[in-house]
Amino acid sequence: MVEQLIANLRGFIPEVSLAVTFCVALVAGLIVKKHQQEFISVLALVGTLIAGVFVLIYADQSQTLFSGMIVADPFATYFKVVITLCSIIIILFSQYSSEVQQTVKRMGEYYALLVAMTLGMFLMVGATNLLMMVLAIELTSLTSYILSGYTKEATDSSEASLKYIIYGALSTGLMLYGISILFGLTGATDMFGVNQALAAGPVNAIALLIASILIIAGFGYKISAVPFHFWTPDVYEGAPVTITAFLSVASKAAGFAVMIRFFKVCFIDSNVVGLPAGMWASLQGFEWNNLVAILAVLTMTLGNLVAVWQDNMKRLLAYSSIAHAGYMLMGVVVLSDKGVAAVLIYFAVYLFMNLGAFYCVMLVANKLGSEHIDSYKGLGHRAPLLSTAMVVFFISLAGLPPTAGFIGKLYLFAALLDAQWVWLAVIGALNSVVSLYYYVRVVRNMFLRDPEGSAEPVALPVAQVVILLALVIPTLVLGLYFGPLVDFANASVVMFGLP
Amino acid sequence: MVITRRNPVISALYLILNFFCLAGLYLTLHAQFIAVIQVLVYAGAIMVLFLFVIMLLNLGDEQRLKEKISFTKIIAAGLGFGLLMELIYIVGFIDVPMPAGDFSKGVEIGTVEHIGKQLFTTYLFPFEITSVLLLAAMVGAVVLAKRRMD
């Protein structure tokens, strides 16, 4: 027993290093003097980096750990890389956000909770037991509730946090209820066990459908899919911008990972023969992917249409991130390795472009103290570099070449057309057109309008320019040279225990 | 009795009685561990918290709610009645066949020994993660509460 546990720990080193960083940052926050708080950010950064290095060192393993609670496989590794990158970038952001730096008195807990959230996401992407899945989702959610209410004495941050908790508690409750029904039907909390029980004999189809809808409610909340999205705009607006960016990328990535794994492992029918390579079938004709297709259409349409009316940049990006969740759900619908690979590619791309967009909004808010779209008027003349970078991110988010966003969308639509989901692809393409409108609206304000009030140039410190370039360059490069990324994603669709 | 009493403290005390009844139900299901925990945690710890909150809030005389028959109340009554009928129907008229099989394993599952064994072998990992979760929650509670004080 003990030897087995110790052997398992070897596959679990990234998570262990995160847990250690969490504890050390917590203690360091109490010891270190107030004016030396940057030390903790360095500590958190180093801890996350070490975790990332371990993820890459153990990238090729594929095994189950701790009595089948979690697995370490290529699929989990890919998401761990994305999440680690996102955490590192967010820790760097936090250094330069005046919103965070000025209002937070104690940075120790802030970074500690950020690391704990990363740990929760790591566990989410690897969980193969329903119990473990819920626990990991809770760890992620709980830390994000706290962090979204962290700064500002003002009410909107507290309001955001409270709304988040209430919606979160409701969706967790729904998901737990769904899981309890599923457990009742199959008698297993292990995903492979659920799969075996479902394959062994027919179960009550209505009960299975209800359980799936309830569980989708839990996932939908994490990836902010319509109709579980109500918290998103308020939380994104009220939370500090660094946390908003983190939630919109890493939290969403982990949500997608756990959702794809749950549906693929639980409902795959491994006995069906004659399918094209890379496709898989669903058990007993249980068409859960139709549910997800409806969700995808609702999510992207509502996200894009409502984003058109937004004047606050954070809210605009919140609705845009809802729309992007919709696009990515399309990749889940097709039940093929190609679709999953497309989602993986999209996340790598989305990481850079969305974090970049949030970073620009943060820098503008630092200088101008406003997130309103009118304050962007004439910014193109006052801060050419910042505005140009923002244009690149927005073009990428809209999915136009030659940026990375185009590649992400290209692979998604290719996977859809491959699996004969033409109508869904058409809706997705129409949505992209709508999204172009509100992105261009910001660009127009920056370049084609005269500035209101002061017109003095906005200068950026060198370090901030470096981070900005570190986000712009991948967004452009991945749009032109995407071979390695695609290969990595294609290699990462392999899940443990599945052919 | 919990919801009909006018005095909140007396309601809370009746709630303890309710918890004991629930513990009794668990006992009849051979879940001794849950029964004991039910009494210890709910009837013990959580009720003390309830009573503290009630006393701290220092509730005065409750204002009598105006009895108005609104549309929502009619719907609520209708739904409640429907559910009651359903329950009566299920209990009274449907004969649920007893599933065959060996039930001795079910008796064993509820014991403290079995739960302890499971918790520290198969479920050791979730158990450890729960500790991280609780630590994060605790830190968060302190942080959020402290922010308002200073």
PDB file of N, CA and C in Angstrom, chain A residues 396-453:
ATOM      1  N   SER A 396      -7.314  38.570 -34.001  1.00  0.00           N
ATOM      2  CA  SER A 396      -7.144  37.155 -33.713  1.00  0.00           C
ATOM      3  C   SER A 396      -8.402  36.576 -33.066  1.00  0.00           C
ATOM      4  N   LEU A 397      -8.989  37.338 -32.136  1.00  0.00           N
ATOM      5  CA  LEU A 397     -10.214  36.867 -31.482  1.00  0.00           C
ATOM      6  C   LEU A 397     -11.344  36.728 -32.493  1.00  0.00           C
ATOM      7  N   ALA A 398     -11.373  37.656 -33.456  1.00  0.00           N
ATOM      8  CA  ALA A 398     -12.416  37.582 -34.479  1.00  0.00           C
ATOM      9  C   ALA A 398     -12.148  36.429 -35.441  1.00  0.00           C
ATOM     10  N   GLY A 399     -10.905  35.963 -35.501  1.00  0.00           N
ATOM     11  CA  GLY A 399     -10.591  34.796 -36.325  1.00  0.00           C
ATOM     12  C   GLY A 399     -10.204  35.129 -37.742  1.00  0.00           C
ATOM     13  N   LEU A 400      -9.496  36.235 -37.935  1.00  0.00           N
ATOM     14  CA  LEU A 400      -9.066  36.593 -39.287  1.00  0.00           C
ATOM     15  C   LEU A 400      -7.596  36.242 -39.468  1.00  0.00           C
ATOM     16  N   PRO A 401      -7.192  35.828 -40.673  1.00  0.00           N
ATOM     17  CA  PRO A 401      -5.776  35.618 -40.917  1.00  0.00           C
ATOM     18  C   PRO A 401      -5.068  36.961 -40.952  1.00  0.00           C
ATOM     19  N   PRO A 402      -3.798  37.057 -40.709  1.00  0.00           N
ATOM     20  CA  PRO A 402      -2.826  35.980 -40.513  1.00  0.00           C
ATOM     21  C   PRO A 402      -2.550  35.705 -39.050  1.00  0.00           C
ATOM     22  N   THR A 403      -3.549  35.780 -38.197  1.00  0.00           N
ATOM     23  CA  THR A 403      -3.296  35.613 -36.764  1.00  0.00           C
ATOM     24  C   THR A 403      -3.626  34.190 -36.325  1.00  0.00           C
ATOM     25  N   ALA A 404      -3.273  33.902 -35.065  1.00  0.00           N
ATOM     26  CA  ALA A 404      -3.454  32.554 -34.544  1.00  0.00           C
ATOM     27  C   ALA A 404      -4.927  32.174 -34.448  1.00  0.00           C
ATOM     28  N   GLY A 405      -5.780  33.175 -34.174  1.00  0.00           N
ATOM     29  CA  GLY A 405      -7.204  32.886 -34.030  1.00  0.00           C
ATOM     30  C   GLY A 405      -7.778  32.236 -35.266  1.00  0.00           C
ATOM     31  N   PHE A 406      -7.244  32.607 -36.420  1.00  0.00           N
ATOM     32  CA  PHE A 406      -7.707  32.024 -37.680  1.00  0.00           C
ATOM     33  C   PHE A 406      -7.421  30.524 -37.716  1.00  0.00           C
ATOM     34  N   ILE A 407      -6.215  30.167 -37.268  1.00  0.00           N
ATOM     35  CA  ILE A 407      -5.837  28.751 -37.279  1.00  0.00           C
ATOM     36  C   ILE A 407      -6.750  27.946 -36.355  1.00  0.00           C
ATOM     37  N   GLY A 408      -7.002  28.522 -35.158  1.00  0.00           N
ATOM     38  CA  GLY A 408      -7.894  27.846 -34.212  1.00  0.00           C
ATOM     39  C   GLY A 408      -9.245  27.570 -34.834  1.00  0.00           C
ATOM     40  N   LYS A 409      -9.826  28.604 -35.434  1.00  0.00           N
ATOM     41  CA  LYS A 409     -11.158  28.446 -36.032  1.00  0.00           C
ATOM     42  C   LYS A 409     -11.106  27.499 -37.221  1.00  0.00           C
ATOM     43  N   LEU A 410     -10.028  27.595 -38.005  1.00  0.00           N
ATOM     44  CA  LEU A 410      -9.893  26.755 -39.198  1.00  0.00           C
ATOM     45  C   LEU A 410     -10.006  25.277 -38.830  1.00  0.00           C
ATOM     46  N   TYR A 411      -9.244  24.884 -37.794  1.00  0.00           N
ATOM     47  CA  TYR A 411      -9.259  23.476 -37.411  1.00  0.00           C
ATOM     48  C   TYR A 411     -10.611  23.071 -36.843  1.00  0.00           C
ATOM     49  N   LEU A 412     -11.255  23.984 -36.104  1.00  0.00           N
ATOM     50  CA  LEU A 412     -12.578  23.674 -35.561  1.00  0.00           C
ATOM     51  C   LEU A 412     -13.566  23.404 -36.687  1.00  0.00           C
ATOM     52  N   PHE A 413     -13.600  24.325 -37.660  1.00  0.00           N
ATOM     53  CA  PHE A 413     -14.574  24.173 -38.745  1.00  0.00           C
ATOM     54  C   PHE A 413     -14.236  22.959 -39.608  1.00  0.00           C
ATOM     55  N   ALA A 414     -12.942  22.698 -39.782  1.00  0.00           N
ATOM     56  CA  ALA A 414     -12.549  21.526 -40.563  1.00  0.00           C
ATOM     57  C   ALA A 414     -13.065  20.251 -39.898  1.00  0.00           C
ATOM     58  N   ALA A 415     -12.931  20.185 -38.543  1.00  0.00           N
ATOM     59  CA  ALA A 415     -13.410  19.003 -37.828  1.00  0.00           C
ATOM     60  C   ALA A 415     -14.921  18.861 -37.970  1.00  0.00           C
ATOM     61  N   LEU A 416     -15.625  20.004 -37.911  1.00  0.00           N
ATOM     62  CA  LEU A 416     -17.088  19.974 -38.030  1.00  0.00           C
ATOM     63  C   LEU A 416     -17.515  19.470 -39.403  1.00  0.00           C
ATOM     64  N   LEU A 417     -16.889  20.028 -40.451  1.00  0.00           N
ATOM     65  CA  LEU A 417     -17.278  19.655 -41.811  1.00  0.00           C
ATOM     66  C   LEU A 417     -16.927  18.201 -42.080  1.00  0.00           C
ATOM     67  N   ASP A 418     -15.830  17.757 -41.488  1.00  0.00           N
ATOM     68  CA  ASP A 418     -15.422  16.364 -41.623  1.00  0.00           C
ATOM     69  C   ASP A 418     -16.489  15.420 -41.109  1.00  0.00           C
ATOM     70  N   ALA A 419     -17.156  15.833 -40.014  1.00  0.00           N
ATOM     71  CA  ALA A 419     -18.138  14.960 -39.381  1.00  0.00           C
ATOM     72  C   ALA A 419     -19.548  15.301 -39.839  1.00  0.00           C
ATOM     73  N   GLN A 420     -19.677  16.047 -40.927  1.00  0.00           N
ATOM     74  CA  GLN A 420     -20.976  16.345 -41.542  1.00  0.00           C
ATOM     75  C   GLN A 420     -21.891  17.202 -40.674  1.00  0.00           C
ATOM     76  N   TRP A 421     -21.312  18.036 -39.836  1.00  0.00           N
ATOM     77  CA  TRP A 421     -22.145  18.953 -39.054  1.00  0.00           C
ATOM     78  C   TRP A 421     -22.187  20.309 -39.759  1.00  0.00           C
ATOM     79  N   VAL A 422     -22.720  20.340 -40.980  1.00  0.00           N
ATOM     80  CA  VAL A 422     -22.614  21.562 -41.772  1.00  0.00           C
ATOM     81  C   VAL A 422     -23.399  22.709 -41.153  1.00  0.00           C
ATOM     82  N   TRP A 423     -24.624  22.403 -40.687  1.00  0.00           N
ATOM     83  CA  TRP A 423     -25.447  23.512 -40.169  1.00  0.00           C
ATOM     84  C   TRP A 423     -24.783  24.209 -38.985  1.00  0.00           C
ATOM     85  N   LEU A 424     -24.118  23.402 -38.146  1.00  0.00           N
ATOM     86  CA  LEU A 424     -23.457  23.987 -36.977  1.00  0.00           C
ATOM     87  C   LEU A 424     -22.284  24.864 -37.428  1.00  0.00           C
ATOM     88  N   ALA A 425     -21.568  24.403 -38.436  1.00  0.00           N
ATOM     89  CA  ALA A 425     -20.444  25.183 -38.946  1.00  0.00           C
ATOM     90  C   ALA A 425     -20.930  26.506 -39.526  1.00  0.00           C
ATOM     91  N   VAL A 426     -22.087  26.482 -40.216  1.00  0.00           N
ATOM     92  CA  VAL A 426     -22.633  27.720 -40.796  1.00  0.00           C
ATOM     93  C   VAL A 426     -22.972  28.705 -39.694  1.00  0.00           C
ATOM     94  N   ILE A 427     -23.620  28.210 -38.631  1.00  0.00           N
ATOM     95  CA  ILE A 427     -23.968  29.102 -37.523  1.00  0.00           C
ATOM     96  C   ILE A 427     -22.699  29.682 -36.898  1.00  0.00           C
ATOM     97  N   GLY A 428     -21.686  28.840 -36.752  1.00  0.00           N
ATOM     98  CA  GLY A 428     -20.418  29.305 -36.191  1.00  0.00           C
ATOM     99  C   GLY A 428     -19.797  30.392 -37.042  1.00  0.00           C
ATOM    100  N   ALA A 429     -19.840  30.204 -38.369  1.00  0.00           N
ATOM    101  CA  ALA A 429     -19.241  31.184 -39.264  1.00  0.00           C
ATOM    102  C   ALA A 429     -20.003  32.502 -39.202  1.00  0.00           C
ATOM    103  N   LEU A 430     -21.347  32.427 -39.174  1.00  0.00           N
ATOM    104  CA  LEU A 430     -22.159  33.645 -39.074  1.00  0.00           C
ATOM    105  C   LEU A 430     -21.820  34.391 -37.792  1.00  0.00           C
ATOM    106  N   ASN A 431     -21.629  33.622 -36.708  1.00  0.00           N
ATOM    107  CA  ASN A 431     -21.300  34.243 -35.433  1.00  0.00           C
ATOM    108  C   ASN A 431     -19.974  34.977 -35.486  1.00  0.00           C
ATOM    109  N   SER A 432     -19.026  34.405 -36.210  1.00  0.00           N
ATOM    110  CA  SER A 432     -17.733  35.072 -36.330  1.00  0.00           C
ATOM    111  C   SER A 432     -17.889  36.433 -36.978  1.00  0.00           C
ATOM    112  N   VAL A 433     -18.812  36.524 -37.944  1.00  0.00           N
ATOM    113  CA  VAL A 433     -19.042  37.800 -38.613  1.00  0.00           C
ATOM    114  C   VAL A 433     -19.591  38.818 -37.624  1.00  0.00           C
ATOM    115  N   VAL A 434     -20.567  38.363 -36.804  1.00  0.00           N
ATOM    116  CA  VAL A 434     -21.136  39.273 -35.805  1.00  0.00           C
ATOM    117  C   VAL A 434     -20.037  39.749 -34.865  1.00  0.00           C
ATOM    118  N   SER A 435     -19.166  38.829 -34.465  1.00  0.00           N
ATOM    119  CA  SER A 435     -18.148  39.189 -33.480  1.00  0.00           C
ATOM    120  C   SER A 435     -17.194  40.238 -34.056  1.00  0.00           C
ATOM    121  N   LEU A 436     -16.990  40.177 -35.369  1.00  0.00           N
ATOM    122  CA  LEU A 436     -16.095  41.149 -35.995  1.00  0.00           C
ATOM    123  C   LEU A 436     -16.585  42.568 -35.735  1.00  0.00           C
ATOM    124  N   TYR A 437     -17.916  42.740 -35.722  1.00  0.00           N
ATOM    125  CA  TYR A 437     -18.482  44.072 -35.565  1.00  0.00           C
ATOM    126  C   TYR A 437     -18.042  44.722 -34.258  1.00  0.00           C
ATOM    127  N   TYR A 438     -18.190  43.990 -33.151  1.00  0.00           N
ATOM    128  CA  TYR A 438     -17.883  44.670 -31.886  1.00  0.00           C
ATOM    129  C   TYR A 438     -16.394  44.784 -31.627  1.00  0.00           C
ATOM    130  N   TYR A 439     -15.600  43.893 -32.226  1.00  0.00           N
ATOM    131  CA  TYR A 439     -14.155  44.088 -32.081  1.00  0.00           C
ATOM    132  C   TYR A 439     -13.718  45.325 -32.868  1.00  0.00           C
ATOM    133  N   VAL A 440     -14.261  45.450 -34.084  1.00  0.00           N
ATOM    134  CA  VAL A 440     -13.870  46.587 -34.916  1.00  0.00           C
ATOM    135  C   VAL A 440     -14.339  47.900 -34.312  1.00  0.00           C
ATOM    136  N   ARG A 441     -15.447  47.848 -33.574  1.00  0.00           N
ATOM    137  CA  ARG A 441     -15.959  49.059 -32.937  1.00  0.00           C
ATOM    138  C   ARG A 441     -14.898  49.669 -32.013  1.00  0.00           C
ATOM    139  N   VAL A 442     -14.211  48.814 -31.271  1.00  0.00           N
ATOM    140  CA  VAL A 442     -13.159  49.299 -30.379  1.00  0.00           C
ATOM    141  C   VAL A 442     -12.000  49.851 -31.206  1.00  0.00           C
ATOM    142  N   VAL A 443     -11.646  49.114 -32.256  1.00  0.00           N
ATOM    143  CA  VAL A 443     -10.536  49.549 -33.101  1.00  0.00           C
ATOM    144  C   VAL A 443     -10.848  50.910 -33.721  1.00  0.00           C
ATOM    145  N   ARG A 444     -12.089  51.097 -34.155  1.00  0.00           N
ATOM    146  CA  ARG A 444     -12.501  52.372 -34.746  1.00  0.00           C
ATOM    147  C   ARG A 444     -12.350  53.501 -33.721  1.00  0.00           C
ATOM    148  N   ASN A 445     -12.777  53.217 -32.489  1.00  0.00           N
ATOM    149  CA  ASN A 445     -12.641  54.235 -31.447  1.00  0.00           C
ATOM    150  C   ASN A 445     -11.182  54.614 -31.239  1.00  0.00           C
ATOM    151  N   MET A 446     -10.298  53.632 -31.360  1.00  0.00           N
ATOM    152  CA  MET A 446      -8.894  53.917 -31.066  1.00  0.00           C
ATOM    153  C   MET A 446      -8.234  54.718 -32.181  1.00  0.00           C
ATOM    154  N   PHE A 447      -8.578  54.394 -33.432  1.00  0.00           N
ATOM    155  CA  PHE A 447      -7.812  54.974 -34.534  1.00  0.00           C
ATOM    156  C   PHE A 447      -8.553  56.043 -35.327  1.00  0.00           C
ATOM    157  N   LEU A 448      -9.851  55.963 -35.407  1.00  0.00           N
ATOM    158  CA  LEU A 448     -10.562  56.889 -36.288  1.00  0.00           C
ATOM    159  C   LEU A 448     -11.271  58.010 -35.546  1.00  0.00           C
ATOM    160  N   ARG A 449     -11.176  58.017 -34.224  1.00  0.00           N
ATOM    161  CA  ARG A 449     -11.826  59.084 -33.473  1.00  0.00           C
ATOM    162  C   ARG A 449     -10.762  59.966 -32.850  1.00  0.00           C
ATOM    163  N   ASP A 450     -11.123  61.243 -32.679  1.00  0.00           N
ATOM    164  CA  ASP A 450     -10.196  62.151 -32.004  1.00  0.00           C
ATOM    165  C   ASP A 450     -10.309  61.952 -30.505  1.00  0.00           C
ATOM    166  N   PRO A 451      -9.188  62.096 -29.813  1.00  0.00           N
ATOM    167  CA  PRO A 451      -9.243  61.907 -28.362  1.00  0.00           C
ATOM    168  C   PRO A 451     -10.079  62.990 -27.693  1.00  0.00           C
ATOM    169  N   GLU A 452     -10.773  62.585 -26.652  1.00  0.00           N
ATOM    170  CA  GLU A 452     -11.495  63.552 -25.827  1.00  0.00           C
ATOM    171  C   GLU A 452     -10.580  63.912 -24.674  1.00  0.00           C
ATOM    172  N   GLY A 453     -10.580  65.187 -24.308  1.00  0.00           N
ATOM    173  CA  GLY A 453      -9.745  65.612 -23.191  1.00  0.00           C
ATOM    174  C   GLY A 453      -8.283  65.619 -23.592  1.00  0.00           C
TER     175      GLY A 453
END
